[in-house]
PDB file of N, CA and C in Angstrom:
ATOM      1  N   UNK A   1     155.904 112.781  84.024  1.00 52.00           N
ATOM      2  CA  UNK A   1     156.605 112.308  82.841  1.00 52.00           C
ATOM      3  C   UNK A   1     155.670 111.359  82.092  1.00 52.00           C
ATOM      4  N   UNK A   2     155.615 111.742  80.620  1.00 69.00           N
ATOM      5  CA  UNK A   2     154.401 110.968  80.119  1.00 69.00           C
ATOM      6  C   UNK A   2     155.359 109.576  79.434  1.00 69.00           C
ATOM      7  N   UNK A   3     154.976 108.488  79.127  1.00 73.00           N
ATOM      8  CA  UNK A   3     155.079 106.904  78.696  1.00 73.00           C
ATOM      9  C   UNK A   3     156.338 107.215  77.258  1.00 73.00           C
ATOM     10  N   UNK A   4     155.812 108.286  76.881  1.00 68.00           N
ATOM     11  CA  UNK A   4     156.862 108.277  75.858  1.00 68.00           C
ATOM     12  C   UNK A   4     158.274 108.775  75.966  1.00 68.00           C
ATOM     13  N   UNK A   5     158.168 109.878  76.750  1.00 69.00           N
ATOM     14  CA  UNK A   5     159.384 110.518  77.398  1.00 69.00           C
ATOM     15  C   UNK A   5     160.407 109.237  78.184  1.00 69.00           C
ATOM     16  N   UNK A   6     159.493 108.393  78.936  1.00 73.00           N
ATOM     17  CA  UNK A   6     159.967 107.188  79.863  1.00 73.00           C
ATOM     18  C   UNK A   6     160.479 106.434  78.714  1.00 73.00           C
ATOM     19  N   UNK A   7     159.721 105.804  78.108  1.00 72.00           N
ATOM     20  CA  UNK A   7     160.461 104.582  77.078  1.00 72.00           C
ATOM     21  C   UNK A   7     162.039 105.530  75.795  1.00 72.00           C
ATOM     22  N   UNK A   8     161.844 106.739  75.970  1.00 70.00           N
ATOM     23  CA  UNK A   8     162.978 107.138  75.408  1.00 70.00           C
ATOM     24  C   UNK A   8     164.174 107.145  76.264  1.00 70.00           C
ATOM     25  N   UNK A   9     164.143 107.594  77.762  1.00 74.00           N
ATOM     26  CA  UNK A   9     164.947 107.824  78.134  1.00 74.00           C
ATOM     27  C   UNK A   9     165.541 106.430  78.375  1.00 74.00           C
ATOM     28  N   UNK A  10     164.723 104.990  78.498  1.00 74.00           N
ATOM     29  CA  UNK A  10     164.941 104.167  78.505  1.00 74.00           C
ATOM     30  C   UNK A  10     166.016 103.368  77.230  1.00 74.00           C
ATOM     31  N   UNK A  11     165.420 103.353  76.253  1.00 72.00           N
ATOM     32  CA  UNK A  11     166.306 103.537  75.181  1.00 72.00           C
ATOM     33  C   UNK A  11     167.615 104.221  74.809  1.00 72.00           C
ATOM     34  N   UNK A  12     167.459 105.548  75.552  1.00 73.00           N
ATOM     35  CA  UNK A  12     168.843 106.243  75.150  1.00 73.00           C
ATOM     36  C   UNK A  12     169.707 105.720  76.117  1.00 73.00           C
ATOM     37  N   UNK A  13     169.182 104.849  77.212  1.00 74.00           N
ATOM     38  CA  UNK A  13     170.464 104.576  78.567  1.00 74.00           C
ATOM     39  C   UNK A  13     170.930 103.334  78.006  1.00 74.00           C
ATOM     40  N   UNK A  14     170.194 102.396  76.913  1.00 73.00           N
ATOM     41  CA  UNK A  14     170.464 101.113  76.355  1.00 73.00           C
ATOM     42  C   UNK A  14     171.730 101.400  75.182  1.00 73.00           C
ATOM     43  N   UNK A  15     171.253 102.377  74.795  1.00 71.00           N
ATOM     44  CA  UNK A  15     172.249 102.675  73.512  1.00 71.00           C
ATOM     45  C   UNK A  15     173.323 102.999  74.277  1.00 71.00           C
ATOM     46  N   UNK A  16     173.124 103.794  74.906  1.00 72.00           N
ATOM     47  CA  UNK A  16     174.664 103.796  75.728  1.00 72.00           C
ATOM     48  C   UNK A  16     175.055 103.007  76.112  1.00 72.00           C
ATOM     49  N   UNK A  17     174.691 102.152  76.938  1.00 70.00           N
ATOM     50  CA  UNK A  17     175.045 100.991  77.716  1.00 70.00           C
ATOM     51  C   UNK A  17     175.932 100.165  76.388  1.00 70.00           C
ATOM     52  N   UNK A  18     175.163  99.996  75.469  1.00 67.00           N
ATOM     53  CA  UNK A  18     175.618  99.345  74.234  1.00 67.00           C
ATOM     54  C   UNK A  18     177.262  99.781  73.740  1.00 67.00           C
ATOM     55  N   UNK A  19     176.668 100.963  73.482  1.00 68.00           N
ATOM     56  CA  UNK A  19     178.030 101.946  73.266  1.00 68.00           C
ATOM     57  C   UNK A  19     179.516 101.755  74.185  1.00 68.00           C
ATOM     58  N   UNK A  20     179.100 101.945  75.267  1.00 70.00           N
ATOM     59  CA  UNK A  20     179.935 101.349  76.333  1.00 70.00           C
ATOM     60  C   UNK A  20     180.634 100.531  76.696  1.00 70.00           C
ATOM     61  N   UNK A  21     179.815  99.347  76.314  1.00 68.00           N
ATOM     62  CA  UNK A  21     180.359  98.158  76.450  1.00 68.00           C
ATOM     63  C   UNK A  21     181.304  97.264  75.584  1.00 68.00           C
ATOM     64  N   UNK A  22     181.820  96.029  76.015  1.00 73.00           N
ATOM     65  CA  UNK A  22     183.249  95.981  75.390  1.00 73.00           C
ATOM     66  C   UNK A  22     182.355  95.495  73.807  1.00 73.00           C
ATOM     67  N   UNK A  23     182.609  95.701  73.043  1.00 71.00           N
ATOM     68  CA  UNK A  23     181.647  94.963  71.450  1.00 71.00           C
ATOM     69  C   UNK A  23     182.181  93.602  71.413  1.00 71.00           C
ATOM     70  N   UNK A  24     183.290  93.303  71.586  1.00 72.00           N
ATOM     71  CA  UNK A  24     183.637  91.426  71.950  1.00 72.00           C
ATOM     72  C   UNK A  24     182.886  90.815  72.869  1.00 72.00           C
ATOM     73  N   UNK A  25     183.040  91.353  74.494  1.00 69.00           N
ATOM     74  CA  UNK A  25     182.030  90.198  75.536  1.00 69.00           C
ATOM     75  C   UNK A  25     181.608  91.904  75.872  1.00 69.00           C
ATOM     76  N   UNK A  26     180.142  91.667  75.503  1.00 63.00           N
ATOM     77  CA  UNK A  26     179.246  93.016  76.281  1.00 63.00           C
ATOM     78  C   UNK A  26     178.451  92.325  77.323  1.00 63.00           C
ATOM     79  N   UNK A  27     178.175  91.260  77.383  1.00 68.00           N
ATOM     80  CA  UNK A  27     177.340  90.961  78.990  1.00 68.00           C
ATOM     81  C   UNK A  27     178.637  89.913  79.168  1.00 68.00           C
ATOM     82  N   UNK A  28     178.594  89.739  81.003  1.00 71.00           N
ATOM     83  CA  UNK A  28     179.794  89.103  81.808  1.00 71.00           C
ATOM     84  C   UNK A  28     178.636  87.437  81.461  1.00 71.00           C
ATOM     85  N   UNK A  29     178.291  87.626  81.520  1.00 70.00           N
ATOM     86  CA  UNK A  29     177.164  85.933  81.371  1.00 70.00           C
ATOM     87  C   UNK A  29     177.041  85.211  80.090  1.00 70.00           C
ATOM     88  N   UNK A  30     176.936  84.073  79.947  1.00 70.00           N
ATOM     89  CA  UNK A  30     175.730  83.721  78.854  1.00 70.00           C
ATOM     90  C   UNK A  30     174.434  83.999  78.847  1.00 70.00           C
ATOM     91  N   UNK A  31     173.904  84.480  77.649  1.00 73.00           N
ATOM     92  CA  UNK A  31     172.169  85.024  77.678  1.00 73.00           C
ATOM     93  C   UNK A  31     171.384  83.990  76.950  1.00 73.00           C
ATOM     94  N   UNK A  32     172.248  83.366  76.036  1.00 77.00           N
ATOM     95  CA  UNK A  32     171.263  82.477  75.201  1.00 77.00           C
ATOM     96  C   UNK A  32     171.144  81.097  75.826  1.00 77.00           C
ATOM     97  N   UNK A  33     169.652  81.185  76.287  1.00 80.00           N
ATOM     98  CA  UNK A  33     169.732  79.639  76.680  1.00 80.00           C
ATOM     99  C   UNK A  33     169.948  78.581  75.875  1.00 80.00           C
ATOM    100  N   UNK A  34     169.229  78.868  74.627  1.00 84.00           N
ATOM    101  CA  UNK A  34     169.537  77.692  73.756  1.00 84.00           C
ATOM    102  C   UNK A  34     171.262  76.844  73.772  1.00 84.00           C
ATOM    103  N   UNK A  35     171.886  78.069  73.533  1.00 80.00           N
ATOM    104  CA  UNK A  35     173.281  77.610  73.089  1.00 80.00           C
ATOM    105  C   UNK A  35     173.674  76.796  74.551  1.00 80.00           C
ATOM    106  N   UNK A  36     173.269  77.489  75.631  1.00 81.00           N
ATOM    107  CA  UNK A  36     173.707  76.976  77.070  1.00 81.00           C
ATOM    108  C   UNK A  36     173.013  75.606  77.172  1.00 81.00           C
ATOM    109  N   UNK A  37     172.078  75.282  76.484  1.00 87.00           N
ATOM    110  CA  UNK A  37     171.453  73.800  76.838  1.00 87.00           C
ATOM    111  C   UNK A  37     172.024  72.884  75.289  1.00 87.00           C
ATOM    112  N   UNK A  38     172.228  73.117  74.652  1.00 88.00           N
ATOM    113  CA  UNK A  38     172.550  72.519  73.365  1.00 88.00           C
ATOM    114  C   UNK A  38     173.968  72.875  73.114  1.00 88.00           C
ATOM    115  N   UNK A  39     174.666  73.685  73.188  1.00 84.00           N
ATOM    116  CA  UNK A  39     176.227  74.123  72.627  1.00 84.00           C
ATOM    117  C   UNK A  39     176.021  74.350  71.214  1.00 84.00           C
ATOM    118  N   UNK A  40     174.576  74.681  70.925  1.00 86.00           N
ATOM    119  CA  UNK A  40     174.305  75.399  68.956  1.00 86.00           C
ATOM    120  C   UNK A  40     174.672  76.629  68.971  1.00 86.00           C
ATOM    121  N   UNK A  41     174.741  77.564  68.180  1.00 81.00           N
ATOM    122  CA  UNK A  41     174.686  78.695  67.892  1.00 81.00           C
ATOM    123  C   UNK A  41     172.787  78.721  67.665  1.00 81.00           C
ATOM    124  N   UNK A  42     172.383  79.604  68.217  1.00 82.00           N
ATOM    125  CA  UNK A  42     170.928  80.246  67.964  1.00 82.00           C
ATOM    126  C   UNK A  42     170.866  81.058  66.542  1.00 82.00           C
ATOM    127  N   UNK A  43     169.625  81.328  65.902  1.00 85.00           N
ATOM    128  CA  UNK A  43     169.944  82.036  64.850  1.00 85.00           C
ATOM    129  C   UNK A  43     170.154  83.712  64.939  1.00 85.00           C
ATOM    130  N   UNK A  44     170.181  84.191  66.597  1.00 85.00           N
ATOM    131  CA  UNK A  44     170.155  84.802  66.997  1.00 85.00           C
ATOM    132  C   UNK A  44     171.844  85.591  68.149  1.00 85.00           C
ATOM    133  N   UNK A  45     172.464  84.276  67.812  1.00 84.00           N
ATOM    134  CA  UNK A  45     173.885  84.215  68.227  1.00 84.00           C
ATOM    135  C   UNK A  45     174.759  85.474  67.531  1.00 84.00           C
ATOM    136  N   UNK A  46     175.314  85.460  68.506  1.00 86.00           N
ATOM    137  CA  UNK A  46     176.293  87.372  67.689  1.00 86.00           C
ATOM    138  C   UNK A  46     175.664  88.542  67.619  1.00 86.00           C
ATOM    139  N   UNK A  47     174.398  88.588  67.799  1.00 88.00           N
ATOM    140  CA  UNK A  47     173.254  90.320  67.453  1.00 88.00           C
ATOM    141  C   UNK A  47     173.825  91.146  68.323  1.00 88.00           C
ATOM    142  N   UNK A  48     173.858  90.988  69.346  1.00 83.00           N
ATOM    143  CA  UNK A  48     174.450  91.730  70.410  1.00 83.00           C
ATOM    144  C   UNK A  48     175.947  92.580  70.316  1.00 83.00           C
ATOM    145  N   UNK A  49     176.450  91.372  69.901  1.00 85.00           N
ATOM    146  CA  UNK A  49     178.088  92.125  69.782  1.00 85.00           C
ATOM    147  C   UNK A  49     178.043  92.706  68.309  1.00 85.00           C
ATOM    148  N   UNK A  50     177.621  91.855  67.337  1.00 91.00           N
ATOM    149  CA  UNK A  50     177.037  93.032  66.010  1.00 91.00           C
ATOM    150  C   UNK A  50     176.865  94.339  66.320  1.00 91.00           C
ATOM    151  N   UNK A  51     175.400  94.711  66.807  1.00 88.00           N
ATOM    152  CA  UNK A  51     175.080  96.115  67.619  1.00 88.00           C
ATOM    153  C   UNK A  51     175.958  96.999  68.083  1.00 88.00           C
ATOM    154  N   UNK A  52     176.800  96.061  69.023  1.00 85.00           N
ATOM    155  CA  UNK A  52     177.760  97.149  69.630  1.00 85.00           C
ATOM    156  C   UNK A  52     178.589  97.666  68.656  1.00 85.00           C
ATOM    157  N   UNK A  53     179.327  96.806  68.024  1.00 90.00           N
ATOM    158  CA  UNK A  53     180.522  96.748  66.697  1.00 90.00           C
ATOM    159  C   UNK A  53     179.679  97.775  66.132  1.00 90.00           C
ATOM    160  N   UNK A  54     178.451  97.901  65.187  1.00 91.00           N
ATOM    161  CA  UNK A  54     178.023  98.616  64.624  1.00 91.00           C
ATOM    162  C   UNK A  54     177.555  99.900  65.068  1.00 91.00           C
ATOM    163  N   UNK A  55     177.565 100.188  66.330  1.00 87.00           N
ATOM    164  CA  UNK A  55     177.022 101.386  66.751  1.00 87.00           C
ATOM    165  C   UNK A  55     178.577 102.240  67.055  1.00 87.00           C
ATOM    166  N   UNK A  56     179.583 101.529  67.069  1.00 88.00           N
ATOM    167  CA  UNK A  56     181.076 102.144  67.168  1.00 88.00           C
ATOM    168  C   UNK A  56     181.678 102.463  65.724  1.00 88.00           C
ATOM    169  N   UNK A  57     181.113 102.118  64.695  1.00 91.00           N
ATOM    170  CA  UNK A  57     181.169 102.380  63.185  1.00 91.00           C
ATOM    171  C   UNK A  57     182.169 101.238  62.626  1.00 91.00           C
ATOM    172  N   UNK A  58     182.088 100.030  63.609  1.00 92.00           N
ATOM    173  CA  UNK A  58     183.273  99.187  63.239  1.00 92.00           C
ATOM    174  C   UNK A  58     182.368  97.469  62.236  1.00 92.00           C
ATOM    175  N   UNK A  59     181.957  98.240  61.035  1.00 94.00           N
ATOM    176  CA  UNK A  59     181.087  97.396  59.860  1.00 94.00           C
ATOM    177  C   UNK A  59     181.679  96.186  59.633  1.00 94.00           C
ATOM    178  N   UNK A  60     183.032  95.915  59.571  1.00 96.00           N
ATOM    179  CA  UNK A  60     183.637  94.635  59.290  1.00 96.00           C
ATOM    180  C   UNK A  60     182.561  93.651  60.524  1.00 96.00           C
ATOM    181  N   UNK A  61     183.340  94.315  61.268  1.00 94.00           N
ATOM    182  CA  UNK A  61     183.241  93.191  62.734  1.00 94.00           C
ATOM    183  C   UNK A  61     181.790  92.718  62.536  1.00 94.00           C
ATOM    184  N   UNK A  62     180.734  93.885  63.167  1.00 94.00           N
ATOM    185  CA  UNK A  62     179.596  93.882  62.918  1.00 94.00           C
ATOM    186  C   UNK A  62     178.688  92.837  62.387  1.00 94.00           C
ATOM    187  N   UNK A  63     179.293  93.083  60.797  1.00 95.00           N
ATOM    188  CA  UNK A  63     178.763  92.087  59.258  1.00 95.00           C
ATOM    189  C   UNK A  63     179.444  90.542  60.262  1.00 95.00           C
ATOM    190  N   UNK A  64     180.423  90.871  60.809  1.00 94.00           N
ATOM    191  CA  UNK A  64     180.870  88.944  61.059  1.00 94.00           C
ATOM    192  C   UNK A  64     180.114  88.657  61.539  1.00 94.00           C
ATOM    193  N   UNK A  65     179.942  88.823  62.986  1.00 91.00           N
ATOM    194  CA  UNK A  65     179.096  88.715  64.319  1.00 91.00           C
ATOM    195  C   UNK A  65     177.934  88.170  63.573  1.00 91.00           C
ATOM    196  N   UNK A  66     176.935  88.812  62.992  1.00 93.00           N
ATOM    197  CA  UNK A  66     175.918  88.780  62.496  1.00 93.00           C
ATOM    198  C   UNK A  66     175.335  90.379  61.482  1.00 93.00           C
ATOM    199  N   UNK A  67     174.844  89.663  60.641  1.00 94.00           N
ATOM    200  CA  UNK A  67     174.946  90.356  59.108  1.00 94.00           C
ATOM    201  C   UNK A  67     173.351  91.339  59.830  1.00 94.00           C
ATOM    202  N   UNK A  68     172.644  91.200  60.626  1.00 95.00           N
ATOM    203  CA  UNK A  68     171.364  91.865  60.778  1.00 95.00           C
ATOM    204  C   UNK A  68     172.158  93.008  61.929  1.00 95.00           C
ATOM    205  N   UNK A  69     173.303  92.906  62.660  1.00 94.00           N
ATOM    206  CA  UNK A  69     173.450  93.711  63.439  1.00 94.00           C
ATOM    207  C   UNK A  69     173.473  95.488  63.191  1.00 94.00           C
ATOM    208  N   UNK A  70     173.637  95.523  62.051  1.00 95.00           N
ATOM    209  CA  UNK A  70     174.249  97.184  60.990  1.00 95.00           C
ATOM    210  C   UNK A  70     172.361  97.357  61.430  1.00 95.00           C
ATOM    211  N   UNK A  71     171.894  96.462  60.294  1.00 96.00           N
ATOM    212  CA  UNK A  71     170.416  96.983  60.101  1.00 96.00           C
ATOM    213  C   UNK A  71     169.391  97.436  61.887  1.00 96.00           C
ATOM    214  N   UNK A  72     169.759  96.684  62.828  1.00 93.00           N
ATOM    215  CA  UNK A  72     169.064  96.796  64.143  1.00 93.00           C
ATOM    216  C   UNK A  72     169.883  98.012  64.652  1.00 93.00           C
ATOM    217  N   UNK A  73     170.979  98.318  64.816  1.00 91.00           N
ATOM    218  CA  UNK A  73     171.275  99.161  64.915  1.00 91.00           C
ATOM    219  C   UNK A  73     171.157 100.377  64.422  1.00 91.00           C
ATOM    220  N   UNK A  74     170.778 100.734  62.930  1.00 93.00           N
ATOM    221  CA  UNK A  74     170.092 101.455  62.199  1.00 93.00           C
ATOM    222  C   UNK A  74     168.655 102.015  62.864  1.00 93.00           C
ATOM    223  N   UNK A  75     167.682 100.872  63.028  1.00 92.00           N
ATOM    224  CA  UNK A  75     166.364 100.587  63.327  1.00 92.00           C
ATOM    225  C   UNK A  75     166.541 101.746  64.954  1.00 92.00           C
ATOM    226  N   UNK A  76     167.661 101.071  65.917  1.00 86.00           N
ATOM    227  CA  UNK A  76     167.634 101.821  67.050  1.00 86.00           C
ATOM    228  C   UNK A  76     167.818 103.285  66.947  1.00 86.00           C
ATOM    229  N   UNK A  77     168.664 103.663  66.258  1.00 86.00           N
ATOM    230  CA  UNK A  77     169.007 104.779  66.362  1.00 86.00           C
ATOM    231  C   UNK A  77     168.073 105.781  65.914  1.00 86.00           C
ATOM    232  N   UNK A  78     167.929 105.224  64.626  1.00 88.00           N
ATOM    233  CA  UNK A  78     166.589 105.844  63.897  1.00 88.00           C
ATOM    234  C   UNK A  78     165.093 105.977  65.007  1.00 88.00           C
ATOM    235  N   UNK A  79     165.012 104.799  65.553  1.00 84.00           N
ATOM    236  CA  UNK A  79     163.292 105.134  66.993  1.00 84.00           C
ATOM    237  C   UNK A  79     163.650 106.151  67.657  1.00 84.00           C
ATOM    238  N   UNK A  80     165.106 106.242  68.190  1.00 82.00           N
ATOM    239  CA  UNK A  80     165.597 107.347  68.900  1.00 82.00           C
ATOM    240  C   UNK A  80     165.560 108.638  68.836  1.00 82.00           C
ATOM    241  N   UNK A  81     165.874 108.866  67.008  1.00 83.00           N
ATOM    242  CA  UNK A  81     165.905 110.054  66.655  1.00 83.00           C
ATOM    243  C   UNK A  81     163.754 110.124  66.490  1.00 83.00           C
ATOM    244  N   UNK A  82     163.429 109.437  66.093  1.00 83.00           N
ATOM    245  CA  UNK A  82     162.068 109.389  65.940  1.00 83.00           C
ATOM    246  C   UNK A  82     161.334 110.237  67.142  1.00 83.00           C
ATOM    247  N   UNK A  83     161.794 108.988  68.563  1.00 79.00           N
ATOM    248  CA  UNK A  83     161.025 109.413  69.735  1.00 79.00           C
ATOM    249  C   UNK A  83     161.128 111.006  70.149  1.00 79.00           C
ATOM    250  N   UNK A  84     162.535 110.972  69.640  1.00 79.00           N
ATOM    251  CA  UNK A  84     163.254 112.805  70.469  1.00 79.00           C
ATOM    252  C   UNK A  84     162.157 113.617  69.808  1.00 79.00           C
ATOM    253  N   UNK A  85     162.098 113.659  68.385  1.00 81.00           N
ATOM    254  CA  UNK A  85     161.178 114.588  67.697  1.00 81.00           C
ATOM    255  C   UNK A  85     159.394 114.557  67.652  1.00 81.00           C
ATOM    256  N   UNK A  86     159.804 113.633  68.166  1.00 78.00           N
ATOM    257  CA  UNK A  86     157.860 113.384  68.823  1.00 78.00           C
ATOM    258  C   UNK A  86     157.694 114.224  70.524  1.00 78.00           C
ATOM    259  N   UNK A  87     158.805 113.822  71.560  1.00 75.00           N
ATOM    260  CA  UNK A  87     158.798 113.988  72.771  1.00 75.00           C
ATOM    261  C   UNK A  87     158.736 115.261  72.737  1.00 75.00           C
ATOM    262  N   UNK A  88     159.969 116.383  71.949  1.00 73.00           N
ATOM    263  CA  UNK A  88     160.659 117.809  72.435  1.00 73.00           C
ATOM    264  C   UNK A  88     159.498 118.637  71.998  1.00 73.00           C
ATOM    265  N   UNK A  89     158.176 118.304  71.217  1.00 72.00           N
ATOM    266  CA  UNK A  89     157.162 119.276  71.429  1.00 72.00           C
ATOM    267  C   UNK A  89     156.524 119.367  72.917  1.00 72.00           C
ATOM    268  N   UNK A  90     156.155 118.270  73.008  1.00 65.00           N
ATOM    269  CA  UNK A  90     155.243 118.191  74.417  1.00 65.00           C
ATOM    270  C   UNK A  90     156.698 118.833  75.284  1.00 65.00           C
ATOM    271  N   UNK A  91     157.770 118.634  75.709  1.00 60.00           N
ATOM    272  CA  UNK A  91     158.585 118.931  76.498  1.00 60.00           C
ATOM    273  C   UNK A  91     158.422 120.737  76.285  1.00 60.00           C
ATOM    274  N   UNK A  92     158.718 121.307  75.372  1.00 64.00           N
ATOM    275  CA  UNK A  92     159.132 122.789  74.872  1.00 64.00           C
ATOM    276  C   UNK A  92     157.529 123.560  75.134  1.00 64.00           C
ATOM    277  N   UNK A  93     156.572 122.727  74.976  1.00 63.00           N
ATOM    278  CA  UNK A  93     155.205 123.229  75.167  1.00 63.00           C
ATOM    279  C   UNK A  93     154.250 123.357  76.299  1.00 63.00           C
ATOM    280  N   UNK A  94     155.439 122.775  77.246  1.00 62.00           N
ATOM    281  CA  UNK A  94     154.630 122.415  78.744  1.00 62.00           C
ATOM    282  C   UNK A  94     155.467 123.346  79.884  1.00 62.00           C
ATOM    283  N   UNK A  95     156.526 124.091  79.165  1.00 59.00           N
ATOM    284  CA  UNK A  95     157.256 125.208  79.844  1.00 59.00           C
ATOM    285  C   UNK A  95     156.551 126.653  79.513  1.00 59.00           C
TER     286      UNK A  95
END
């Protein structure tokens, strides 16, 4: 399996995972240390649940959470579709 095939399949198990998960609390933890040592919001606070919200087509939420979540989610999906159409030659050409 060549590096690119690996980092896709890697990616497509994230998007799922994403997909999957609840878009309100998607990890059982806190991740941001900042907020955990300070009680701030990071400027980075909400991306996560954005993502999810946005990858379920639910734009309100999304835009609340954080207004960059639509666009990263965009960005993912789009490498995804990118990687597949780079990978499925070498895959279709090595049979």
């Amino acid at each position: 399996m060549n590096d690119r095939a690996f980092s896709l399949g890697l990616g497509a198990l994230a998007l799922v995972g994403l997909c999957g998960a609840n878009p309100d609390r998607p990890l059982p933890f806190q991740v941001c240390a900042f907020k955990y040592l300070t009680g701030w919001n990071c400027p980075l606070c909400g991306l996560t649940r954005s993502v999810c919200h946005a990858l379920r087509g639910h734009w309100a939420q999304s835009w609340h959470y954080h207004p960059a979540g639509i666009l990263v989610a965009a960005g993912l999906v789009g490498w995804m579709l990118r990687s597949t159409m780079k990978v499925l030659p070498d895959a279709i050409s090595t049979r």
